[in-house]
PDB file of N, CA and C in Angstrom:
ATOM      1  N   MET A   5      82.141 117.803 113.254  1.00 78.00           N
ATOM      2  CA  MET A   5      83.146 117.294 114.171  1.00 78.00           C
ATOM      3  C   MET A   5      83.921 116.135 113.548  1.00 78.00           C
ATOM      4  N   THR A   6      83.232 115.247 112.826  1.00 90.00           N
ATOM      5  CA  THR A   6      83.935 114.104 112.244  1.00 90.00           C
ATOM      6  C   THR A   6      84.908 114.548 111.159  1.00 90.00           C
ATOM      7  N   LEU A   7      84.585 115.609 110.441  1.00 92.00           N
ATOM      8  CA  LEU A   7      85.498 116.115 109.419  1.00 92.00           C
ATOM      9  C   LEU A   7      86.771 116.677 110.061  1.00 92.00           C
ATOM     10  N   ALA A   8      86.617 117.358 111.172  1.00 92.00           N
ATOM     11  CA  ALA A   8      87.794 117.890 111.872  1.00 92.00           C
ATOM     12  C   ALA A   8      88.661 116.761 112.411  1.00 92.00           C
ATOM     13  N   ILE A   9      88.042 115.716 112.936  1.00 94.00           N
ATOM     14  CA  ILE A   9      88.810 114.565 113.427  1.00 94.00           C
ATOM     15  C   ILE A   9      89.516 113.867 112.275  1.00 94.00           C
ATOM     16  N   PHE A  10      88.840 113.733 111.144  1.00 94.00           N
ATOM     17  CA  PHE A  10      89.457 113.105 109.971  1.00 94.00           C
ATOM     18  C   PHE A  10      90.716 113.852 109.542  1.00 94.00           C
ATOM     19  N   PHE A  11      90.600 115.175 109.385  1.00 93.00           N
ATOM     20  CA  PHE A  11      91.759 115.942 108.949  1.00 93.00           C
ATOM     21  C   PHE A  11      92.851 115.982 110.017  1.00 93.00           C
ATOM     22  N   GLY A  12      92.460 116.035 111.285  1.00 92.00           N
ATOM     23  CA  GLY A  12      93.451 116.019 112.360  1.00 92.00           C
ATOM     24  C   GLY A  12      94.238 114.720 112.383  1.00 92.00           C
ATOM     25  N   CYS A  13      93.532 113.594 112.304  1.00 94.00           N
ATOM     26  CA  CYS A  13      94.226 112.298 112.298  1.00 94.00           C
ATOM     27  C   CYS A  13      95.051 112.107 111.036  1.00 94.00           C
ATOM     28  N   THR A  14      94.548 112.610 109.900  1.00 94.00           N
ATOM     29  CA  THR A  14      95.299 112.497 108.649  1.00 94.00           C
ATOM     30  C   THR A  14      96.592 113.279 108.723  1.00 94.00           C
ATOM     31  N   PHE A  15      96.537 114.499 109.247  1.00 92.00           N
ATOM     32  CA  PHE A  15      97.753 115.308 109.338  1.00 92.00           C
ATOM     33  C   PHE A  15      98.722 114.763 110.378  1.00 92.00           C
ATOM     34  N   ILE A  16      98.211 114.161 111.439  1.00 95.00           N
ATOM     35  CA  ILE A  16      99.101 113.536 112.423  1.00 95.00           C
ATOM     36  C   ILE A  16      99.779 112.316 111.817  1.00 95.00           C
ATOM     37  N   ALA A  17      99.027 111.526 111.049  1.00 95.00           N
ATOM     38  CA  ALA A  17      99.586 110.298 110.486  1.00 95.00           C
ATOM     39  C   ALA A  17     100.546 110.573 109.341  1.00 95.00           C
ATOM     40  N   PHE A  18     100.181 111.460 108.448  1.00 94.00           N
ATOM     41  CA  PHE A  18     100.978 111.680 107.246  1.00 94.00           C
ATOM     42  C   PHE A  18     101.800 112.963 107.272  1.00 94.00           C
ATOM     43  N   GLY A  19     101.716 113.731 108.330  1.00 93.00           N
ATOM     44  CA  GLY A  19     102.449 114.979 108.422  1.00 93.00           C
ATOM     45  C   GLY A  19     103.960 114.823 108.366  1.00 93.00           C
ATOM     46  N   PRO A  20     104.547 113.928 109.171  1.00 92.00           N
ATOM     47  CA  PRO A  20     106.014 113.782 109.102  1.00 92.00           C
ATOM     48  C   PRO A  20     106.503 113.317 107.737  1.00 92.00           C
ATOM     49  N   ALA A  21     105.807 112.357 107.123  1.00 90.00           N
ATOM     50  CA  ALA A  21     106.221 111.892 105.800  1.00 90.00           C
ATOM     51  C   ALA A  21     106.072 112.997 104.759  1.00 90.00           C
ATOM     52  N   LEU A  22     104.992 113.750 104.841  1.00 90.00           N
ATOM     53  CA  LEU A  22     104.796 114.857 103.909  1.00 90.00           C
ATOM     54  C   LEU A  22     105.857 115.942 104.108  1.00 90.00           C
ATOM     55  N   GLY A  23     106.194 116.223 105.362  1.00 91.00           N
ATOM     56  CA  GLY A  23     107.236 117.207 105.637  1.00 91.00           C
ATOM     57  C   GLY A  23     108.593 116.764 105.103  1.00 91.00           C
ATOM     58  N   LEU A  24     108.943 115.503 105.318  1.00 89.00           N
ATOM     59  CA  LEU A  24     110.208 114.993 104.780  1.00 89.00           C
ATOM     60  C   LEU A  24     110.217 115.047 103.261  1.00 89.00           C
ATOM     61  N   PHE A  25     109.088 114.710 102.658  1.00 87.00           N
ATOM     62  CA  PHE A  25     109.019 114.759 101.202  1.00 87.00           C
ATOM     63  C   PHE A  25     109.188 116.186 100.691  1.00 87.00           C
ATOM     64  N   LEU A  26     108.489 117.123 101.303  1.00 89.00           N
ATOM     65  CA  LEU A  26     108.547 118.511 100.832  1.00 89.00           C
ATOM     66  C   LEU A  26     109.918 119.146 101.029  1.00 89.00           C
ATOM     67  N   PHE A  27     110.579 118.836 102.150  1.00 90.00           N
ATOM     68  CA  PHE A  27     111.853 119.494 102.437  1.00 90.00           C
ATOM     69  C   PHE A  27     113.064 118.785 101.851  1.00 90.00           C
ATOM     70  N   THR A  28     112.948 117.512 101.477  1.00 88.00           N
ATOM     71  CA  THR A  28     114.131 116.805 100.970  1.00 88.00           C
ATOM     72  C   THR A  28     114.016 116.387  99.514  1.00 88.00           C
ATOM     73  N   ILE A  29     112.854 115.966  99.076  1.00 86.00           N
ATOM     74  CA  ILE A  29     112.720 115.367  97.748  1.00 86.00           C
ATOM     75  C   ILE A  29     112.064 116.304  96.749  1.00 86.00           C
ATOM     76  N   ALA A  30     111.051 117.039  97.154  1.00 86.00           N
ATOM     77  CA  ALA A  30     110.232 117.802  96.210  1.00 86.00           C
ATOM     78  C   ALA A  30     110.990 118.910  95.488  1.00 86.00           C
ATOM     79  N   ARG A  31     112.103 119.336  96.007  1.00 86.00           N
ATOM     80  CA  ARG A  31     112.849 120.439  95.373  1.00 86.00           C
ATOM     81  C   ARG A  31     113.653 119.984  94.162  1.00 86.00           C
ATOM     82  N   ASP A  32     113.947 118.696  94.059  1.00 87.00           N
ATOM     83  CA  ASP A  32     114.782 118.182  92.973  1.00 87.00           C
ATOM     84  C   ASP A  32     113.967 117.195  92.131  1.00 87.00           C
ATOM     85  N   PRO A  33     113.711 117.483  90.859  1.00 87.00           N
ATOM     86  CA  PRO A  33     112.910 116.596  90.024  1.00 87.00           C
ATOM     87  C   PRO A  33     113.525 115.207  89.837  1.00 87.00           C
ATOM     88  N   LEU A  34     114.847 115.120  89.839  1.00 89.00           N
ATOM     89  CA  LEU A  34     115.498 113.823  89.681  1.00 89.00           C
ATOM     90  C   LEU A  34     115.219 112.917  90.876  1.00 89.00           C
ATOM     91  N   ARG A  35     115.161 113.498  92.062  1.00 87.00           N
ATOM     92  CA  ARG A  35     114.842 112.707  93.259  1.00 87.00           C
ATOM     93  C   ARG A  35     113.417 112.178  93.213  1.00 87.00           C
ATOM     94  N   ILE A  36     112.497 112.933  92.638  1.00 88.00           N
ATOM     95  CA  ILE A  36     111.116 112.457  92.510  1.00 88.00           C
ATOM     96  C   ILE A  36     111.065 111.255  91.576  1.00 88.00           C
ATOM     97  N   ILE A  37     111.809 111.310  90.480  1.00 90.00           N
ATOM     98  CA  ILE A  37     111.857 110.180  89.548  1.00 90.00           C
ATOM     99  C   ILE A  37     112.458 108.953  90.230  1.00 90.00           C
ATOM    100  N   ILE A  38     113.516 109.157  90.999  1.00 88.00           N
ATOM    101  CA  ILE A  38     114.144 108.045  91.725  1.00 88.00           C
ATOM    102  C   ILE A  38     113.172 107.466  92.753  1.00 88.00           C
ATOM    103  N   LEU A  39     112.417 108.315  93.429  1.00 86.00           N
ATOM    104  CA  LEU A  39     111.435 107.854  94.411  1.00 86.00           C
ATOM    105  C   LEU A  39     110.342 107.021  93.750  1.00 86.00           C
ATOM    106  N   ILE A  40     109.826 107.487  92.621  1.00 90.00           N
ATOM    107  CA  ILE A  40     108.775 106.746  91.913  1.00 90.00           C
ATOM    108  C   ILE A  40     109.313 105.424  91.374  1.00 90.00           C
ATOM    109  N   ALA A  41     110.547 105.428  90.856  1.00 90.00           N
ATOM    110  CA  ALA A  41     111.144 104.188  90.349  1.00 90.00           C
ATOM    111  C   ALA A  41     111.370 103.185  91.482  1.00 90.00           C
ATOM    112  N   GLY A  42     111.796 103.657  92.645  1.00 90.00           N
ATOM    113  CA  GLY A  42     111.965 102.774  93.798  1.00 90.00           C
ATOM    114  C   GLY A  42     110.645 102.158  94.236  1.00 90.00           C
ATOM    115  N   ALA A  43     109.587 102.948  94.234  1.00 91.00           N
ATOM    116  CA  ALA A  43     108.268 102.422  94.582  1.00 91.00           C
ATOM    117  C   ALA A  43     107.804 101.389  93.556  1.00 91.00           C
ATOM    118  N   PHE A  44     108.121 101.633  92.280  1.00 92.00           N
ATOM    119  CA  PHE A  44     107.758 100.661  91.251  1.00 92.00           C
ATOM    120  C   PHE A  44     108.495  99.345  91.456  1.00 92.00           C
ATOM    121  N   PHE A  45     109.791  99.401  91.743  1.00 91.00           N
ATOM    122  CA  PHE A  45     110.544  98.175  91.978  1.00 91.00           C
ATOM    123  C   PHE A  45     110.001  97.417  93.183  1.00 91.00           C
ATOM    124  N   TRP A  46     109.624  98.126  94.246  1.00 92.00           N
ATOM    125  CA  TRP A  46     109.060  97.476  95.421  1.00 92.00           C
ATOM    126  C   TRP A  46     107.721  96.808  95.080  1.00 92.00           C
ATOM    127  N   LEU A  47     106.863  97.508  94.344  1.00 94.00           N
ATOM    128  CA  LEU A  47     105.579  96.928  93.958  1.00 94.00           C
ATOM    129  C   LEU A  47     105.752  95.733  93.028  1.00 94.00           C
ATOM    130  N   ALA A  48     106.720  95.794  92.123  1.00 93.00           N
ATOM    131  CA  ALA A  48     106.971  94.664  91.231  1.00 93.00           C
ATOM    132  C   ALA A  48     107.451  93.455  92.013  1.00 93.00           C
ATOM    133  N   SER A  49     108.297  93.659  93.004  1.00 93.00           N
ATOM    134  CA  SER A  49     108.761  92.526  93.808  1.00 93.00           C
ATOM    135  C   SER A  49     107.620  91.935  94.630  1.00 93.00           C
ATOM    136  N   MET A  50     106.739  92.776  95.155  1.00 93.00           N
ATOM    137  CA  MET A  50     105.597  92.262  95.916  1.00 93.00           C
ATOM    138  C   MET A  50     104.632  91.501  95.020  1.00 93.00           C
ATOM    139  N   LEU A  51     104.428  91.994  93.802  1.00 94.00           N
ATOM    140  CA  LEU A  51     103.553  91.298  92.859  1.00 94.00           C
ATOM    141  C   LEU A  51     104.117  89.934  92.506  1.00 94.00           C
ATOM    142  N   LEU A  52     105.396  89.863  92.243  1.00 94.00           N
ATOM    143  CA  LEU A  52     106.017  88.595  91.887  1.00 94.00           C
ATOM    144  C   LEU A  52     105.995  87.610  93.051  1.00 94.00           C
ATOM    145  N   SER A  53     106.286  88.074  94.245  1.00 93.00           N
ATOM    146  CA  SER A  53     106.256  87.167  95.395  1.00 93.00           C
ATOM    147  C   SER A  53     104.837  86.708  95.712  1.00 93.00           C
ATOM    148  N   ALA A  54     103.847  87.580  95.569  1.00 91.00           N
ATOM    149  CA  ALA A  54     102.459  87.176  95.795  1.00 91.00           C
ATOM    150  C   ALA A  54     102.005  86.173  94.748  1.00 91.00           C
ATOM    151  N   LEU A  55     102.443  86.350  93.520  1.00 94.00           N
ATOM    152  CA  LEU A  55     102.094  85.406  92.454  1.00 94.00           C
ATOM    153  C   LEU A  55     102.694  84.025  92.718  1.00 94.00           C
ATOM    154  N   ILE A  56     103.947  83.982  93.124  1.00 92.00           N
ATOM    155  CA  ILE A  56     104.592  82.705  93.414  1.00 92.00           C
ATOM    156  C   ILE A  56     103.944  82.036  94.622  1.00 92.00           C
ATOM    157  N   TRP A  57     103.633  82.803  95.663  1.00 88.00           N
ATOM    158  CA  TRP A  57     102.968  82.228  96.833  1.00 88.00           C
ATOM    159  C   TRP A  57     101.577  81.708  96.462  1.00 88.00           C
ATOM    160  N   PHE A  58     100.838  82.450  95.653  1.00 90.00           N
ATOM    161  CA  PHE A  58      99.500  82.022  95.239  1.00 90.00           C
ATOM    162  C   PHE A  58      99.556  80.726  94.452  1.00 90.00           C
ATOM    163  N   ILE A  59     100.536  80.596  93.566  1.00 92.00           N
ATOM    164  CA  ILE A  59     100.670  79.370  92.780  1.00 92.00           C
ATOM    165  C   ILE A  59     101.014  78.192  93.682  1.00 92.00           C
ATOM    166  N   THR A  60     101.911  78.393  94.648  1.00 90.00           N
ATOM    167  CA  THR A  60     102.274  77.278  95.525  1.00 90.00           C
ATOM    168  C   THR A  60     101.119  76.864  96.423  1.00 90.00           C
ATOM    169  N   VAL A  61     100.319  77.810  96.877  1.00 87.00           N
ATOM    170  CA  VAL A  61      99.178  77.463  97.725  1.00 87.00           C
ATOM    171  C   VAL A  61      98.117  76.714  96.923  1.00 87.00           C
ATOM    172  N   LYS A  62      97.852  77.151  95.696  1.00 89.00           N
ATOM    173  CA  LYS A  62      96.847  76.484  94.872  1.00 89.00           C
ATOM    174  C   LYS A  62      97.312  75.100  94.408  1.00 89.00           C
ATOM    175  N   ALA A  63      98.631  74.913  94.269  1.00 90.00           N
ATOM    176  CA  ALA A  63      99.153  73.622  93.818  1.00 90.00           C
ATOM    177  C   ALA A  63      99.248  72.617  94.959  1.00 90.00           C
ATOM    178  N   SER A  64      99.089  73.049  96.204  1.00 88.00           N
ATOM    179  CA  SER A  64      99.218  72.146  97.346  1.00 88.00           C
ATOM    180  C   SER A  64      97.847  71.707  97.844  1.00 88.00           C
ATOM    181  N   ASN A  65      97.876  70.851  98.850  1.00 87.00           N
ATOM    182  CA  ASN A  65      96.650  70.330  99.454  1.00 87.00           C
ATOM    183  C   ASN A  65      96.118  71.341 100.468  1.00 87.00           C
ATOM    184  N   PRO A  66      94.908  71.888 100.272  1.00 84.00           N
ATOM    185  CA  PRO A  66      94.401  72.894 101.215  1.00 84.00           C
ATOM    186  C   PRO A  66      93.984  72.302 102.563  1.00 84.00           C
ATOM    187  N   GLN A  67      93.857  70.983 102.670  1.00 89.00           N
ATOM    188  CA  GLN A  67      93.434  70.360 103.924  1.00 89.00           C
ATOM    189  C   GLN A  67      94.601  70.165 104.896  1.00 89.00           C
ATOM    190  N   ASP A  68      95.817  70.139 104.383  1.00 87.00           N
ATOM    191  CA  ASP A  68      96.997  69.918 105.219  1.00 87.00           C
ATOM    192  C   ASP A  68      97.425  71.236 105.866  1.00 87.00           C
ATOM    193  N   GLU A  69      97.085  71.401 107.153  1.00 88.00           N
ATOM    194  CA  GLU A  69      97.362  72.663 107.839  1.00 88.00           C
ATOM    195  C   GLU A  69      98.849  72.885 108.069  1.00 88.00           C
ATOM    196  N   LEU A  70      99.581  71.820 108.335  1.00 91.00           N
ATOM    197  CA  LEU A  70     101.017  71.965 108.551  1.00 91.00           C
ATOM    198  C   LEU A  70     101.718  72.415 107.268  1.00 91.00           C
ATOM    199  N   LEU A  71     101.280  71.876 106.148  1.00 90.00           N
ATOM    200  CA  LEU A  71     101.845  72.293 104.867  1.00 90.00           C
ATOM    201  C   LEU A  71     101.499  73.748 104.554  1.00 90.00           C
ATOM    202  N   GLN A  72     100.271  74.147 104.844  1.00 88.00           N
ATOM    203  CA  GLN A  72      99.865  75.533 104.597  1.00 88.00           C
ATOM    204  C   GLN A  72     100.659  76.510 105.471  1.00 88.00           C
ATOM    205  N   LYS A  73     100.925  76.117 106.725  1.00 90.00           N
ATOM    206  CA  LYS A  73     101.746  76.962 107.596  1.00 90.00           C
ATOM    207  C   LYS A  73     103.169  77.050 107.049  1.00 90.00           C
ATOM    208  N   GLY A  74     103.693  75.942 106.585  1.00 90.00           N
ATOM    209  CA  GLY A  74     105.027  75.953 105.987  1.00 90.00           C
ATOM    210  C   GLY A  74     105.081  76.805 104.732  1.00 90.00           C
ATOM    211  N   LEU A  75     104.018  76.757 103.931  1.00 88.00           N
ATOM    212  CA  LEU A  75     103.974  77.584 102.721  1.00 88.00           C
ATOM    213  C   LEU A  75     103.882  79.066 103.063  1.00 88.00           C
ATOM    214  N   LEU A  76     103.208  79.386 104.155  1.00 88.00           N
ATOM    215  CA  LEU A  76     103.136  80.780 104.589  1.00 88.00           C
ATOM    216  C   LEU A  76     104.519  81.282 105.011  1.00 88.00           C
ATOM    217  N   ILE A  77     105.235  80.450 105.756  1.00 91.00           N
ATOM    218  CA  ILE A  77     106.598  80.821 106.155  1.00 91.00           C
ATOM    219  C   ILE A  77     107.491  80.942 104.925  1.00 91.00           C
ATOM    220  N   PHE A  78     107.337  80.006 103.982  1.00 89.00           N
ATOM    221  CA  PHE A  78     108.091  80.082 102.733  1.00 89.00           C
ATOM    222  C   PHE A  78     107.767  81.369 101.987  1.00 89.00           C
ATOM    223  N   GLY A  79     106.495  81.744 101.940  1.00 88.00           N
ATOM    224  CA  GLY A  79     106.087  82.957 101.235  1.00 88.00           C
ATOM    225  C   GLY A  79     106.699  84.206 101.844  1.00 88.00           C
ATOM    226  N   VAL A  80     106.740  84.275 103.163  1.00 91.00           N
ATOM    227  CA  VAL A  80     107.324  85.438 103.837  1.00 91.00           C
ATOM    228  C   VAL A  80     108.825  85.504 103.578  1.00 91.00           C
ATOM    229  N   MET A  81     109.498  84.377 103.738  1.00 92.00           N
ATOM    230  CA  MET A  81     110.953  84.359 103.527  1.00 92.00           C
ATOM    231  C   MET A  81     111.295  84.667 102.065  1.00 92.00           C
ATOM    232  N   PHE A  82     110.540  84.089 101.133  1.00 91.00           N
ATOM    233  CA  PHE A  82     110.794  84.347  99.723  1.00 91.00           C
ATOM    234  C   PHE A  82     110.517  85.808  99.376  1.00 91.00           C
ATOM    235  N   SER A  83     109.488  86.384  99.981  1.00 92.00           N
ATOM    236  CA  SER A  83     109.162  87.782  99.730  1.00 92.00           C
ATOM    237  C   SER A  83     110.284  88.695 100.197  1.00 92.00           C
ATOM    238  N   VAL A  84     110.836  88.437 101.364  1.00 94.00           N
ATOM    239  CA  VAL A  84     111.938  89.256 101.875  1.00 94.00           C
ATOM    240  C   VAL A  84     113.158  89.125 100.981  1.00 94.00           C
ATOM    241  N   LEU A  85     113.491  87.888 100.597  1.00 94.00           N
ATOM    242  CA  LEU A  85     114.652  87.687  99.724  1.00 94.00           C
ATOM    243  C   LEU A  85     114.452  88.342  98.359  1.00 94.00           C
ATOM    244  N   LEU A  86     113.240  88.259  97.821  1.00 93.00           N
ATOM    245  CA  LEU A  86     112.965  88.863  96.529  1.00 93.00           C
ATOM    246  C   LEU A  86     113.016  90.393  96.604  1.00 93.00           C
ATOM    247  N   GLN A  87     112.533  90.961  97.699  1.00 93.00           N
ATOM    248  CA  GLN A  87     112.614  92.411  97.867  1.00 93.00           C
ATOM    249  C   GLN A  87     114.070  92.870  97.945  1.00 93.00           C
ATOM    250  N   GLU A  88     114.887  92.106  98.648  1.00 94.00           N
ATOM    251  CA  GLU A  88     116.302  92.467  98.728  1.00 94.00           C
ATOM    252  C   GLU A  88     116.986  92.317  97.369  1.00 94.00           C
ATOM    253  N   ALA A  89     116.599  91.307  96.601  1.00 93.00           N
ATOM    254  CA  ALA A  89     117.164  91.143  95.259  1.00 93.00           C
ATOM    255  C   ALA A  89     116.751  92.313  94.360  1.00 93.00           C
ATOM    256  N   PHE A  90     115.505  92.723  94.445  1.00 92.00           N
ATOM    257  CA  PHE A  90     115.051  93.869  93.648  1.00 92.00           C
ATOM    258  C   PHE A  90     115.729  95.154  94.108  1.00 92.00           C
ATOM    259  N   ARG A  91     115.978  95.286  95.410  1.00 92.00           N
ATOM    260  CA  ARG A  91     116.684  96.465  95.912  1.00 92.00           C
ATOM    261  C   ARG A  91     118.114  96.506  95.368  1.00 92.00           C
ATOM    262  N   PHE A  92     118.764  95.338  95.313  1.00 94.00           N
ATOM    263  CA  PHE A  92     120.111  95.271  94.758  1.00 94.00           C
ATOM    264  C   PHE A  92     120.087  95.590  93.266  1.00 94.00           C
ATOM    265  N   LEU A  93     119.096  95.073  92.533  1.00 90.00           N
ATOM    266  CA  LEU A  93     118.984  95.380  91.108  1.00 90.00           C
ATOM    267  C   LEU A  93     118.742  96.875  90.881  1.00 90.00           C
ATOM    268  N   TYR A  94     117.943  97.474  91.732  1.00 91.00           N
ATOM    269  CA  TYR A  94     117.682  98.908  91.612  1.00 91.00           C
ATOM    270  C   TYR A  94     118.949  99.707  91.909  1.00 91.00           C
ATOM    271  N   TYR A  95     119.716  99.252  92.887  1.00 91.00           N
ATOM    272  CA  TYR A  95     120.993  99.897  93.179  1.00 91.00           C
ATOM    273  C   TYR A  95     121.929  99.801  91.988  1.00 91.00           C
ATOM    274  N   LYS A  96     122.000  98.617  91.369  1.00 92.00           N
ATOM    275  CA  LYS A  96     122.849  98.441  90.196  1.00 92.00           C
ATOM    276  C   LYS A  96     122.365  99.319  89.033  1.00 92.00           C
ATOM    277  N   LEU A  97     121.065  99.466  88.898  1.00 87.00           N
ATOM    278  CA  LEU A  97     120.510 100.315  87.855  1.00 87.00           C
ATOM    279  C   LEU A  97     120.893 101.777  88.072  1.00 87.00           C
ATOM    280  N   LEU A  98     120.860 102.220  89.307  1.00 86.00           N
ATOM    281  CA  LEU A  98     121.217 103.612  89.613  1.00 86.00           C
ATOM    282  C   LEU A  98     122.710 103.867  89.468  1.00 86.00           C
ATOM    283  N   ARG A  99     123.509 102.895  89.780  1.00 86.00           N
ATOM    284  CA  ARG A  99     124.967 103.068  89.694  1.00 86.00           C
ATOM    285  C   ARG A  99     125.375 103.046  88.238  1.00 86.00           C
TER     286      ARG A  99
END
């Protein structure tokens, strides 16, 4: 029974994404390369933003809760801006 529930929940969760992939992207090899490159750019931006946030947290005072909250907000805002910058760079690369 647990195996049937596992596969049922998996197909419900990933079925629409798998269907979109199979019907729109999987037929063209160039689109698969573009999809993988886009995922790489997203992962690179997340790695860079996590590294910068980690350095700022370690360089600050861990006892100051207000500063840590501010650094968390800074990390989120910087991550969003960095992702948008990487998205623009990826667009420029494709163009």
